[in-house]
Short mmCIF file of the C-alpha atoms (twelve columns), coordinates in Angstrom:
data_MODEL
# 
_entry.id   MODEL 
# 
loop_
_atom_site.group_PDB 
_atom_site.id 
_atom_site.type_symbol 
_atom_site.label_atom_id 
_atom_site.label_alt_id 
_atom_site.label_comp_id 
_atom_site.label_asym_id 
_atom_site.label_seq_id 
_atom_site.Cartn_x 
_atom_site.Cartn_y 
_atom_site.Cartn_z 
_atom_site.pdbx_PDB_model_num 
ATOM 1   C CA . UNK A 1   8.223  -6.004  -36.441 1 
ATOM 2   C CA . UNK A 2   9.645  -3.380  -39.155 1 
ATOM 3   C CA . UNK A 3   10.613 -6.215  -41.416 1 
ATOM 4   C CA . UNK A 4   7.094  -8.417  -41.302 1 
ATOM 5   C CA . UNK A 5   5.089  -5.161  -42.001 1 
ATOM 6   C CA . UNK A 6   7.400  -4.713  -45.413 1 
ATOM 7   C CA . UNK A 7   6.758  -7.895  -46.309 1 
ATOM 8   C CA . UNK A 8   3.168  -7.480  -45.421 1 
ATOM 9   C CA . UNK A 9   2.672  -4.781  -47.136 1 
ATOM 10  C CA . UNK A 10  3.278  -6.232  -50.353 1 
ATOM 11  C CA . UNK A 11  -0.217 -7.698  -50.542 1 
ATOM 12  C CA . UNK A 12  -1.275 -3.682  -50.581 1 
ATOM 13  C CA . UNK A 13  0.902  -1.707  -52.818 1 
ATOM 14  C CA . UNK A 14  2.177  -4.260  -55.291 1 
ATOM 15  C CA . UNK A 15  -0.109 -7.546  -56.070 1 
ATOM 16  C CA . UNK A 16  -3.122 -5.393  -56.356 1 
ATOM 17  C CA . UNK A 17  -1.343 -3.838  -59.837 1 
ATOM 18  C CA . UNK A 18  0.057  -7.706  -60.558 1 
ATOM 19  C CA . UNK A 19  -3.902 -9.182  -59.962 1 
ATOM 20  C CA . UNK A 20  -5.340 -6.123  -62.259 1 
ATOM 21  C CA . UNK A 21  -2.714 -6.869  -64.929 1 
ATOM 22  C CA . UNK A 22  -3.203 -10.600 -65.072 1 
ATOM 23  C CA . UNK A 23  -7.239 -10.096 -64.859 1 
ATOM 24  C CA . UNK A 24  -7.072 -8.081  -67.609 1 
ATOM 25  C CA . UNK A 25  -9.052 -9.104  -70.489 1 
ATOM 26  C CA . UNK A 26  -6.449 -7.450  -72.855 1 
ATOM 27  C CA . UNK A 27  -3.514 -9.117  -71.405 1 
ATOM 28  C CA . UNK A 28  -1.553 -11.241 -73.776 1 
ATOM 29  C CA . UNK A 29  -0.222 -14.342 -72.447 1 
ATOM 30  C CA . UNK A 30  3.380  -13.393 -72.200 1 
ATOM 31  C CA . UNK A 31  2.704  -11.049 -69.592 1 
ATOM 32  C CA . UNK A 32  0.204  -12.912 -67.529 1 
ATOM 33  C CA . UNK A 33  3.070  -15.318 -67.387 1 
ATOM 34  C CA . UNK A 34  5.391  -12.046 -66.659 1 
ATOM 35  C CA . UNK A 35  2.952  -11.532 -63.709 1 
ATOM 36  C CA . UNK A 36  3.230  -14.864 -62.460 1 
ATOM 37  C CA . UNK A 37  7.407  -14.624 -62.573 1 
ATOM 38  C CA . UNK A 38  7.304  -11.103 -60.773 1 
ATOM 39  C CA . UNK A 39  4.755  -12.118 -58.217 1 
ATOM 40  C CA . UNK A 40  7.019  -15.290 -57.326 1 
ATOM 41  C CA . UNK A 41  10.181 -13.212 -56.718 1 
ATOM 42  C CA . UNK A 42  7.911  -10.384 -55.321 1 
ATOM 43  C CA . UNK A 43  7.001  -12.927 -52.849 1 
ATOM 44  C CA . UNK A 44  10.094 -14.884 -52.360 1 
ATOM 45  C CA . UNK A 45  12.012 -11.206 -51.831 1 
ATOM 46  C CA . UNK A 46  9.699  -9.283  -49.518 1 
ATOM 47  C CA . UNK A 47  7.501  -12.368 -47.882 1 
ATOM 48  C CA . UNK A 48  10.310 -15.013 -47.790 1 
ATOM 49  C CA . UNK A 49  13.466 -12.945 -47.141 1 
ATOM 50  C CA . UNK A 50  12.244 -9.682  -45.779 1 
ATOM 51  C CA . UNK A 51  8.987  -10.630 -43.836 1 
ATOM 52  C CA . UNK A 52  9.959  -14.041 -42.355 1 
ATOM 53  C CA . UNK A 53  13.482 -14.875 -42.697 1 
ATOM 54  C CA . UNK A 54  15.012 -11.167 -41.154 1 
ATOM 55  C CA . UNK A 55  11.467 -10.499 -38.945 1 
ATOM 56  C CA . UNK A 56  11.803 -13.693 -37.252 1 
ATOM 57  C CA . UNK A 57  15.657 -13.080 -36.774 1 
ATOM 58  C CA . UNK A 58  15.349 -10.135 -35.453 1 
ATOM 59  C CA . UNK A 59  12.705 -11.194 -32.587 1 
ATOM 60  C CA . UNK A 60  14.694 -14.438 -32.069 1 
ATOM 61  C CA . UNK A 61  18.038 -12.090 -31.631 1 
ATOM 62  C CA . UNK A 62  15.663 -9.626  -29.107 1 
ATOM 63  C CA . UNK A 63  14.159 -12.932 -27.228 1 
ATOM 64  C CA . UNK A 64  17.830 -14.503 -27.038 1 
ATOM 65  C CA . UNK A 65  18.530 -11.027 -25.657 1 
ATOM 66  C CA . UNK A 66  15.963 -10.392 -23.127 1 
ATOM 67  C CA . UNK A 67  16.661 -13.944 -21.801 1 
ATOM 68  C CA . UNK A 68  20.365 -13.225 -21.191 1 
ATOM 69  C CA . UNK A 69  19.256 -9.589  -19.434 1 
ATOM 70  C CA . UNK A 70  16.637 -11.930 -17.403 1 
ATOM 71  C CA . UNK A 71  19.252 -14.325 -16.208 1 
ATOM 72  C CA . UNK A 72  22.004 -11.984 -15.454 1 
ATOM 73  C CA . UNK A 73  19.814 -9.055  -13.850 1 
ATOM 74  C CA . UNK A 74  17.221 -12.209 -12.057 1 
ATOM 75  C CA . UNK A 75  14.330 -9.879  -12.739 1 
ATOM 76  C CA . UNK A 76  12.463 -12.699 -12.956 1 
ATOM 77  C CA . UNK A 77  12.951 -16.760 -12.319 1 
ATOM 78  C CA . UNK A 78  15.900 -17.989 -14.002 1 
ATOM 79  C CA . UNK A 79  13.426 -20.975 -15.343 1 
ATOM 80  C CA . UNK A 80  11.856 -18.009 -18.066 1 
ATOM 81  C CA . UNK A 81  15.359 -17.194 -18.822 1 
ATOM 82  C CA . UNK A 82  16.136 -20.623 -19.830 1 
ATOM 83  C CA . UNK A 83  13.130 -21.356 -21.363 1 
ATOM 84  C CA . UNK A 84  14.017 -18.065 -23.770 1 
ATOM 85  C CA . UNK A 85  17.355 -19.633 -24.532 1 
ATOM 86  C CA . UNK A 86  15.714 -23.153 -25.468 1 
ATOM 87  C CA . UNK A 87  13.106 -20.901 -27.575 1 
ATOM 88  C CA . UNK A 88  15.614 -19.185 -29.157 1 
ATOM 89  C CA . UNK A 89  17.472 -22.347 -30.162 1 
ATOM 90  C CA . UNK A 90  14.204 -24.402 -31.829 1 
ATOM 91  C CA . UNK A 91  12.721 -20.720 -33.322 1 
ATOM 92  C CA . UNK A 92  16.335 -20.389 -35.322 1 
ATOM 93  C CA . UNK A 93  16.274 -24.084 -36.324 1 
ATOM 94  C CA . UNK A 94  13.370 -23.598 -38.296 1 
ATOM 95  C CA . UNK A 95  14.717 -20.861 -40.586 1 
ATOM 96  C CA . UNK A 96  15.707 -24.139 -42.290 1 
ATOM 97  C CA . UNK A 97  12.104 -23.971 -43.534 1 
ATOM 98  C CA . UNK A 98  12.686 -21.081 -45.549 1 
ATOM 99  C CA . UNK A 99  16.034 -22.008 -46.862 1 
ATOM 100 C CA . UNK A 100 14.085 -25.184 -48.197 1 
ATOM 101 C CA . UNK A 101 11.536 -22.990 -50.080 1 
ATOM 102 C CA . UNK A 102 14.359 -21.551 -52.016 1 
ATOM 103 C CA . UNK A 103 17.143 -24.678 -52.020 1 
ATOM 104 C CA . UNK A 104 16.408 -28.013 -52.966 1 
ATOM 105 C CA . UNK A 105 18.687 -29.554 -51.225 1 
ATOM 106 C CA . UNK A 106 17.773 -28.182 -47.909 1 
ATOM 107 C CA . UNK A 107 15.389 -30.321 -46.096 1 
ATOM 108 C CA . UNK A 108 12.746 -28.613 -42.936 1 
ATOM 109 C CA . UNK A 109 13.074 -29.741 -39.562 1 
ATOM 110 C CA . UNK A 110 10.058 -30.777 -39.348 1 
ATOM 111 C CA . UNK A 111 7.608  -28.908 -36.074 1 
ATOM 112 C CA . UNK A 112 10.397 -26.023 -35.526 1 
ATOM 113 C CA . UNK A 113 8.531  -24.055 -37.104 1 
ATOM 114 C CA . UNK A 114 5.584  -24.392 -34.969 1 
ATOM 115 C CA . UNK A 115 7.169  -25.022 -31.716 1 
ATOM 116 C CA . UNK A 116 9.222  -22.227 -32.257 1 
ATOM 117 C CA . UNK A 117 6.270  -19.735 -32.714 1 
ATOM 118 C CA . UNK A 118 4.250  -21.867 -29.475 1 
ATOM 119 C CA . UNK A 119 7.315  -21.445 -27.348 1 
ATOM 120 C CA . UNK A 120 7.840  -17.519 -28.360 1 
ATOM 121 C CA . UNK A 121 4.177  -17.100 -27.776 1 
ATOM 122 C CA . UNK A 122 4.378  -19.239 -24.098 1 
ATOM 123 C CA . UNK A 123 7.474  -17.061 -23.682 1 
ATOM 124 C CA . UNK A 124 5.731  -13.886 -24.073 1 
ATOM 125 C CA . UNK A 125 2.734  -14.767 -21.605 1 
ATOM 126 C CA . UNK A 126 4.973  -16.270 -18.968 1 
ATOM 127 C CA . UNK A 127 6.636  -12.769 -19.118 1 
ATOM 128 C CA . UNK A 128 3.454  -11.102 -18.780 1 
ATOM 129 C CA . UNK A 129 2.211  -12.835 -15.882 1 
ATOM 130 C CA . UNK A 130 5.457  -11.791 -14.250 1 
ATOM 131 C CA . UNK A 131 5.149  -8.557  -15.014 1 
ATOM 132 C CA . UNK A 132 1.589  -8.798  -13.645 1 
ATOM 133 C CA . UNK A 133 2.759  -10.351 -10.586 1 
ATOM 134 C CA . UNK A 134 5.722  -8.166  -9.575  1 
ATOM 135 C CA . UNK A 135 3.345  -5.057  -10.030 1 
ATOM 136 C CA . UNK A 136 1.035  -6.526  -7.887  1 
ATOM 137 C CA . UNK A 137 3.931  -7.623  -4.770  1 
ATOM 138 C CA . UNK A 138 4.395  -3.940  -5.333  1 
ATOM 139 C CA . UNK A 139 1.546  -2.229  -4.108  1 
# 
């Protein structure tokens, strides 16, 4: 979560000053094209790298994580466990979609990008309703 609000916060403390400078009326052409350059690896540094590429590591790492705790410790069915792991697994395969923004020769897998974030998201609400239910078998 720390490293997508660094890269988020890009869009408050640094393109605002890159949009004023290019809107400018008495900015030469050399650095509206400046602006455009440092935008682009503005971007590709804190959106690209930062924001996406080490955020969604780091919540793949911490779903891989809680998985293995789930299956060892059965807090929960080992079918949410599993379902983590296979998460993990497709959410990591599409950090290939970043590499391709930056290396030409690097081609997507196409959907893993999607299904990863779906599965993460299914992930999270299967968790939830156990949580919900083992409260409730509580009482």
């Amino acid at each position: 979560m720390f490293f997508q609000l660094v890269g988020l916060l890009r869009w408050v403390f640094v393109v605002p000053i890159l949009a004023n400078l290019y809107m400018d009326p008495l900015s030469s052409d050399l650095v509206k094209t400046a602006v455009l350059v440092n935008f682009q690896a503005i971007h590709h540094l804190f959106g690209v790298l930062i924001g996406e590429h080490l955020g969604q590591l780091f919540t793949i790492l911490w779903m891989l994580m809680v998985s293995i705790l789930i299956w060892r410790d059965q807090v929960f069915p080992r079918w949410i466990a599993v379902f983590g792991m296979v998460s993990s697994l497709v959410y990591i395969l599409a950090q290939w979609e970043l590499f391709a923004i930056v290396i030409p020769y690097v081609k997507e897998i196409p959907l893993t990008g999607l299904l990863g974030s779906l599965f993460w998201l299914l992930w999270m609400v299967c968790i939830g309703f156990q949580i919900f239910k083992t409260k409730n078998d509580v009482k």
